[in-house]
mmCIF file of C-alpha atoms and ligand atoms in Angstrom:
data_model
loop_
_atom_site.group_PDB
_atom_site.id
_atom_site.type_symbol
_atom_site.label_atom_id
_atom_site.label_comp_id
_atom_site.label_asym_id
_atom_site.label_seq_id
_atom_site.Cartn_x
_atom_site.Cartn_y
_atom_site.Cartn_z
ATOM 1 C CA SER A 1 -16.800 216.417 57.081
ATOM 2 C CA VAL A 2 -19.607 218.914 56.656
ATOM 3 C CA GLY A 3 -19.770 222.478 57.784
ATOM 4 C CA ILE A 4 -18.119 224.696 58.844
ATOM 5 C CA GLY A 5 -15.380 222.232 60.919
ATOM 6 C CA GLY A 6 -15.604 220.122 57.225
ATOM 7 C CA ARG A 7 -12.319 219.693 55.054
ATOM 8 C CA PRO A 8 -11.477 222.779 53.324
ATOM 9 C CA ASP A 9 -10.543 223.450 49.618
ATOM 10 C CA LEU A 10 -6.866 222.732 48.107
ATOM 11 C CA SER A 11 -6.252 226.535 49.951
ATOM 12 C CA GLY A 12 -7.409 226.239 52.957
ATOM 13 C CA HIS A 13 -11.263 227.165 52.310
ATOM 14 C CA VAL A 14 -14.300 225.641 53.745
ATOM 15 C CA THR A 15 -16.686 226.491 51.032
ATOM 16 C CA LEU A 16 -20.416 225.106 51.772
ATOM 17 C CA ASP A 17 -22.828 223.711 49.108
ATOM 18 C CA ALA A 18 -26.997 223.967 50.192
ATOM 19 C CA CYS A 19 -30.665 223.561 48.916
ATOM 20 C CA ILE A 20 -33.684 223.170 49.482
ATOM 21 C CA MET A 21 -36.506 222.531 47.856
ATOM 22 C CA ASP A 22 -40.317 222.195 49.011
ATOM 23 C CA SER A 23 -44.369 220.127 48.144
ATOM 24 C CA ASN A 24 -44.806 223.778 45.792
ATOM 25 C CA SER A 25 -41.127 223.387 43.667
ATOM 26 C CA ASN A 26 -40.336 226.485 45.244
ATOM 27 C CA CYS A 27 -36.627 226.192 45.173
ATOM 28 C CA GLY A 28 -33.778 227.951 46.857
ATOM 29 C CA SER A 29 -29.426 227.187 46.953
ATOM 30 C CA VAL A 30 -25.974 228.863 48.216
ATOM 31 C CA ALA A 31 -22.706 227.645 46.433
ATOM 32 C CA CYS A 32 -19.235 228.374 47.313
ATOM 33 C CA LEU A 33 -20.119 230.059 50.807
ATOM 34 C CA GLU A 34 -17.846 230.693 53.331
ATOM 35 C CA GLY A 35 -17.826 231.890 56.979
ATOM 36 C CA ILE A 36 -21.885 231.568 57.689
ATOM 37 C CA LYS A 37 -22.258 228.347 59.739
ATOM 38 C CA HIS A 38 -25.528 227.389 58.778
ATOM 39 C CA PRO A 39 -25.982 227.348 54.690
ATOM 40 C CA ILE A 40 -29.639 225.648 54.240
ATOM 41 C CA SER A 41 -31.023 228.413 55.772
ATOM 42 C CA VAL A 42 -29.956 230.772 53.478
ATOM 43 C CA ALA A 43 -31.091 228.701 51.357
ATOM 44 C CA ARG A 44 -33.889 228.921 52.311
ATOM 45 C CA ARG A 45 -34.315 232.286 52.276
ATOM 46 C CA VAL A 46 -32.472 232.675 48.901
ATOM 47 C CA MET A 47 -36.614 230.725 48.406
ATOM 48 C CA ASP A 48 -38.837 232.248 50.538
ATOM 49 C CA GLN A 49 -36.986 235.954 50.094
ATOM 50 C CA THR A 50 -36.114 236.489 46.817
ATOM 51 C CA PRO A 51 -37.252 235.241 42.665
ATOM 52 C CA HIS A 52 -34.369 233.429 42.317
ATOM 53 C CA VAL A 53 -32.853 230.241 42.159
ATOM 54 C CA MET A 54 -29.153 229.424 43.447
ATOM 55 C CA LEU A 55 -26.977 232.730 44.765
ATOM 56 C CA VAL A 56 -22.877 231.040 44.937
ATOM 57 C CA GLY A 57 -19.390 232.712 46.542
ATOM 58 C CA GLN A 58 -19.290 236.536 48.142
ATOM 59 C CA GLY A 59 -23.168 236.978 46.509
ATOM 60 C CA ALA A 60 -24.643 234.734 48.722
ATOM 61 C CA LYS A 61 -22.430 235.279 51.076
ATOM 62 C CA ASP A 62 -23.499 239.297 51.260
ATOM 63 C CA PHE A 63 -27.072 238.277 51.060
ATOM 64 C CA ALA A 64 -26.777 235.903 53.890
ATOM 65 C CA LEU A 65 -25.729 239.059 55.786
ATOM 66 C CA SER A 66 -28.035 241.011 55.175
ATOM 67 C CA CYS A 67 -31.185 239.200 56.160
ATOM 68 C CA GLY A 68 -29.208 238.932 59.530
ATOM 69 C CA PHE A 69 -26.692 235.167 59.717
ATOM 70 C CA LYS A 70 -23.557 236.509 61.009
ATOM 71 C CA HIS A 71 -19.831 235.803 59.680
ATOM 72 C CA VAL A 72 -18.362 233.302 61.894
ATOM 73 C CA LYS A 73 -14.915 232.672 61.552
ATOM 74 C CA SER A 74 -13.514 230.168 59.015
ATOM 75 C CA PRO A 75 -11.781 227.700 59.121
ATOM 76 C CA ILE A 76 -11.413 226.869 62.715
ATOM 77 C CA LYS A 77 -8.432 226.479 63.839
ATOM 78 C CA GLU A 78 -8.494 222.374 64.282
ATOM 79 C CA VAL A 79 -9.294 222.392 60.265
ATOM 80 C CA LYS A 80 -6.770 225.262 59.266
ATOM 81 C CA LYS A 81 -4.202 222.872 61.281
ATOM 82 C CA GLU A 82 -5.695 218.668 59.663
ATOM 83 C CA TRP A 83 -4.771 221.409 57.056
ATOM 84 C CA ARG A 84 -1.746 222.558 57.609
ATOM 85 C CA GLU A 85 -0.583 218.638 57.971
ATOM 86 C CA TRP A 86 -2.289 217.333 54.462
ATOM 87 C CA LYS A 87 -1.100 220.528 52.614
ATOM 88 C CA ARG A 88 3.066 219.075 54.205
ATOM 89 C CA GLY A 89 2.893 216.297 53.032
ATOM 90 C CA ASN A 90 0.493 216.079 50.342
ATOM 91 C CA LYS A 91 1.616 217.924 46.701
ATOM 92 C CA GLU A 92 -0.760 216.830 43.915
ATOM 93 C CA LYS A 93 -2.944 219.525 42.218
ATOM 94 C CA PHE A 94 -6.038 217.223 44.283
ATOM 95 C CA LYS A 95 -7.058 214.755 46.433
ATOM 96 C CA LYS A 96 -8.892 211.371 45.109
ATOM 97 C CA PRO A 97 -11.492 210.790 48.040
ATOM 98 C CA THR A 98 -11.167 208.064 50.279
ATOM 99 C CA ILE A 99 -14.771 206.115 50.369
ATOM 100 C CA ASN A 100 -17.072 206.317 52.987
ATOM 101 C CA SER A 101 -14.862 208.275 54.748
ATOM 102 C CA GLU A 102 -13.437 211.584 53.012
ATOM 103 C CA ASN A 103 -16.671 211.651 50.115
ATOM 104 C CA HIS A 104 -19.648 210.218 51.697
ATOM 105 C CA ASP A 105 -20.021 213.953 53.453
ATOM 106 C CA THR A 106 -23.810 214.858 52.412
ATOM 107 C CA ILE A 107 -26.568 215.631 55.063
ATOM 108 C CA GLY A 108 -29.715 215.049 52.181
ATOM 109 C CA MET A 109 -32.894 215.638 54.669
ATOM 110 C CA LEU A 110 -36.099 213.878 52.914
ATOM 111 C CA ALA A 111 -39.397 214.216 54.445
ATOM 112 C CA LEU A 112 -43.347 213.708 53.918
ATOM 113 C CA ASP A 113 -46.213 215.719 56.354
ATOM 114 C CA ALA A 114 -49.148 214.824 58.087
ATOM 115 C CA ASN A 115 -51.077 215.993 55.307
ATOM 116 C CA GLY A 116 -48.952 213.785 52.811
ATOM 117 C CA ASN A 117 -46.432 217.127 51.434
ATOM 118 C CA LEU A 118 -42.719 216.601 50.660
ATOM 119 C CA SER A 119 -39.854 218.358 50.963
ATOM 120 C CA GLY A 120 -36.026 218.184 51.357
ATOM 121 C CA ALA A 121 -33.012 219.777 52.200
ATOM 122 C CA CYS A 122 -29.149 218.229 50.773
ATOM 123 C CA THR A 123 -26.083 220.289 52.614
ATOM 124 C CA THR A 124 -22.209 219.840 52.689
ATOM 125 C CA SER A 125 -19.046 221.123 53.013
ATOM 126 C CA GLY A 126 -17.697 218.744 49.575
ATOM 127 C CA TRP A 127 -14.715 217.270 48.298
ATOM 128 C CA GLY A 128 -12.000 217.708 50.903
ATOM 129 C CA TYR A 129 -9.119 219.105 49.692
ATOM 130 C CA LYS A 130 -11.282 220.165 46.071
ATOM 131 C CA LEU A 131 -10.525 222.943 43.744
ATOM 132 C CA PRO A 132 -11.107 226.444 45.161
ATOM 133 C CA GLY A 133 -13.897 226.978 42.951
ATOM 134 C CA ARG A 134 -15.710 223.964 42.624
ATOM 135 C CA VAL A 135 -18.527 222.941 43.896
ATOM 136 C CA GLY A 136 -20.747 220.122 44.155
ATOM 137 C CA ASP A 137 -24.035 218.269 42.984
ATOM 138 C CA SER A 138 -25.238 219.061 46.676
ATOM 139 C CA PRO A 139 -26.491 222.953 46.078
ATOM 140 C CA ILE A 140 -27.831 221.763 42.191
ATOM 141 C CA ILE A 141 -31.657 221.482 42.147
ATOM 142 C CA GLY A 142 -31.926 217.493 40.442
ATOM 143 C CA ALA A 143 -28.074 216.313 41.286
ATOM 144 C CA GLY A 144 -28.350 216.286 44.989
ATOM 145 C CA LEU A 145 -32.102 216.678 45.098
ATOM 146 C CA PHE A 146 -34.708 216.635 43.679
ATOM 147 C CA VAL A 147 -38.639 216.955 45.160
ATOM 148 C CA ASP A 148 -41.924 216.464 42.992
ATOM 149 C CA ASN A 149 -44.659 217.001 45.233
ATOM 150 C CA GLU A 150 -47.041 214.423 42.820
ATOM 151 C CA ILE A 151 -44.595 211.315 42.864
ATOM 152 C CA GLY A 152 -41.499 211.659 44.803
ATOM 153 C CA ALA A 153 -37.972 213.021 46.934
ATOM 154 C CA ALA A 154 -34.570 211.975 46.644
ATOM 155 C CA CYS A 155 -31.504 213.231 47.239
ATOM 156 C CA ALA A 156 -27.805 212.332 47.142
ATOM 157 C CA THR A 157 -24.222 211.585 48.619
ATOM 158 C CA GLY A 158 -21.115 210.776 47.556
ATOM 159 C CA MET A 159 -19.201 212.566 44.747
ATOM 160 C CA GLY A 160 -21.064 214.728 42.892
ATOM 161 C CA GLU A 161 -19.412 215.288 39.883
ATOM 162 C CA ALA A 162 -21.041 211.512 39.120
ATOM 163 C CA VAL A 163 -24.162 213.133 40.159
ATOM 164 C CA ILE A 164 -24.703 215.894 38.449
ATOM 165 C CA ARG A 165 -23.098 213.528 35.147
ATOM 166 C CA ILE A 166 -26.491 211.614 35.419
ATOM 167 C CA SER A 167 -29.171 214.435 37.089
ATOM 168 C CA GLY A 168 -29.016 211.680 39.580
ATOM 169 C CA SER A 169 -31.713 213.151 41.920
ATOM 170 C CA HIS A 170 -34.246 214.041 39.340
ATOM 171 C CA THR A 171 -33.360 211.054 37.798
ATOM 172 C CA VAL A 172 -34.355 209.039 40.535
ATOM 173 C CA ILE A 173 -38.422 210.807 40.465
ATOM 174 C CA GLU A 174 -38.550 210.953 36.875
ATOM 175 C CA LEU A 175 -38.030 206.969 37.180
ATOM 176 C CA MET A 176 -40.540 206.400 40.121
ATOM 177 C CA ARG A 177 -42.950 208.752 37.497
ATOM 178 C CA GLN A 178 -42.557 205.086 35.185
ATOM 179 C CA GLY A 179 -43.274 203.100 38.160
ATOM 180 C CA TYR A 180 -40.744 201.639 39.777
ATOM 181 C CA THR A 181 -40.283 201.705 43.797
ATOM 182 C CA PRO A 182 -38.431 203.755 46.018
ATOM 183 C CA GLN A 183 -35.679 201.433 45.819
ATOM 184 C CA GLU A 184 -35.479 200.340 42.391
ATOM 185 C CA ALA A 185 -35.309 203.828 41.466
ATOM 186 C CA CYS A 186 -32.702 204.509 43.048
ATOM 187 C CA GLU A 187 -30.802 201.218 41.948
ATOM 188 C CA GLU A 188 -30.567 201.771 39.027
ATOM 189 C CA ALA A 189 -29.799 205.119 39.302
ATOM 190 C CA VAL A 190 -26.693 204.135 41.042
ATOM 191 C CA SER A 191 -26.460 200.958 37.718
ATOM 192 C CA ARG A 192 -26.895 204.329 35.434
ATOM 193 C CA ILE A 193 -23.312 205.882 37.075
ATOM 194 C CA ILE A 194 -21.701 202.329 37.126
ATOM 195 C CA SER A 195 -21.966 202.083 33.352
ATOM 196 C CA LYS A 196 -20.615 205.724 32.260
ATOM 197 C CA HIS A 197 -17.270 205.628 34.669
ATOM 198 C CA LYS A 198 -15.000 202.697 33.367
ATOM 199 C CA ASN A 199 -13.065 203.208 37.005
ATOM 200 C CA LEU A 200 -15.349 203.477 40.040
ATOM 201 C CA ASP A 201 -11.809 203.276 42.360
ATOM 202 C CA GLY A 202 -12.724 206.181 45.195
ATOM 203 C CA LEU A 203 -16.332 206.783 43.746
ATOM 204 C CA GLN A 204 -18.872 206.432 46.061
ATOM 205 C CA VAL A 205 -22.287 207.181 45.051
ATOM 206 C CA GLY A 206 -25.388 207.241 47.468
ATOM 207 C CA PHE A 207 -29.071 207.219 46.759
ATOM 208 C CA LEU A 208 -32.293 208.317 48.836
ATOM 209 C CA ALA A 209 -36.124 208.031 47.701
ATOM 210 C CA LEU A 210 -39.006 208.564 49.795
ATOM 211 C CA ASP A 211 -42.894 208.706 48.155
ATOM 212 C CA LYS A 212 -46.431 209.937 48.965
ATOM 213 C CA LYS A 213 -46.451 206.900 50.628
ATOM 214 C CA GLY A 214 -43.795 206.585 53.209
ATOM 215 C CA ASN A 215 -41.889 203.917 51.230
ATOM 216 C CA TYR A 216 -38.482 204.659 51.545
ATOM 217 C CA GLY A 217 -35.545 203.284 49.116
ATOM 218 C CA ALA A 218 -31.864 202.931 49.303
ATOM 219 C CA TYR A 219 -28.595 202.050 47.718
ATOM 220 C CA SER A 220 -25.188 203.213 46.877
ATOM 221 C CA VAL A 221 -21.939 202.021 44.383
ATOM 222 C CA PHE A 222 -19.565 200.323 47.570
ATOM 223 C CA ASN A 223 -20.879 199.434 50.585
ATOM 224 C CA GLY A 224 -21.614 201.439 53.886
ATOM 225 C CA PHE A 225 -23.830 204.080 53.123
ATOM 226 C CA ASN A 226 -26.968 204.276 56.031
ATOM 227 C CA PHE A 227 -29.978 206.795 56.884
ATOM 228 C CA ALA A 228 -31.504 207.302 59.463
ATOM 229 C CA LEU A 229 -35.781 206.939 59.188
ATOM 230 C CA LYS A 230 -38.528 208.588 61.537
ATOM 231 C CA THR A 231 -41.774 208.370 61.636
ATOM 232 C CA VAL A 232 -43.358 208.221 64.367
ATOM 233 C CA ASN A 233 -43.437 204.826 66.108
ATOM 234 C CA LYS A 234 -39.756 204.533 65.495
ATOM 235 C CA SER A 235 -36.514 206.206 65.141
ATOM 236 C CA SER A 236 -33.310 203.487 63.178
ATOM 237 C CA LEU A 237 -30.477 204.158 61.534
ATOM 238 C CA ILE A 238 -29.985 201.315 58.533
ATOM 239 C CA ASP A 239 -27.310 200.140 55.793
ATOM 240 C CA ALA A 240 -28.339 200.854 52.093
ATOM 241 C CA GLY A 241 -28.062 197.731 50.055
ATOM 242 C CA TYR A 242 -24.930 198.016 47.248
ATOM 243 C CA ASN A 243 -23.703 197.175 44.354
ATOM 244 C CA ARG A 244 -19.630 196.844 45.330
ATOM 245 C CA ARG A 245 -17.639 195.737 48.029
ATOM 246 C CA TRP A 246 -14.936 197.808 48.642
HETATM 247 N N1 LIG B 301 -22.134 214.981 47.284
HETATM 248 C C1 LIG B 301 -20.989 215.789 47.595
HETATM 249 C C2 LIG B 301 -19.999 217.096 46.663
HETATM 250 O O1 LIG B 301 -19.930 215.940 45.741
HETATM 251 O O2 LIG B 301 -19.926 218.031 46.966
#
């Protein structure tokens, strides 16, 4: 459910969110961007070529076009077909996402380079059948992604509203600054989310963190969150620990 082929909002529009941050705390972000295939590349241009951090909606689209990105037809026909079928069967104002298939919907990437510098990116089409105009955590620096080159990098996936409520990725980094390992910091951030929500029904969130030495950690509210690890010697897919089984 990520990207231009991802699930649309309630009105059938696929709107994309993305952000990027480097080791010098440069950052760029786009939200509610329609009809552009690689929103993360537009976020990179915002970071590299403007004095701003975040562009949204039509302004983000106009900026992308001015940078030479091509407009692509959106939604693609498969998405339109699925949305029409969904619309016929659902009269609700919005749809609560199904854990792991509909709200585990974000690509977060953390990198440590050969010089020991950290960076990260986060991109999504967001909550399937969201209200038009809804923006989640993914394009918000400090929520969906945060990098502090002195400490570490963190990103989040899952229900963005819950991540924003605790400034999720920034919280993970600040916990690491206090001495938590990446794993302990992800677990503590998940605990805070759990403690702030009476009803955990449908509330999946996962955090991923990496420190300056290459130590990493990941943890989620419910089972079903996994992440890919790539080092010089190793490529693996790892199941994250979790607090609850659903
Ligand atoms: N984590 C993606 C979103 O809530 O939009």
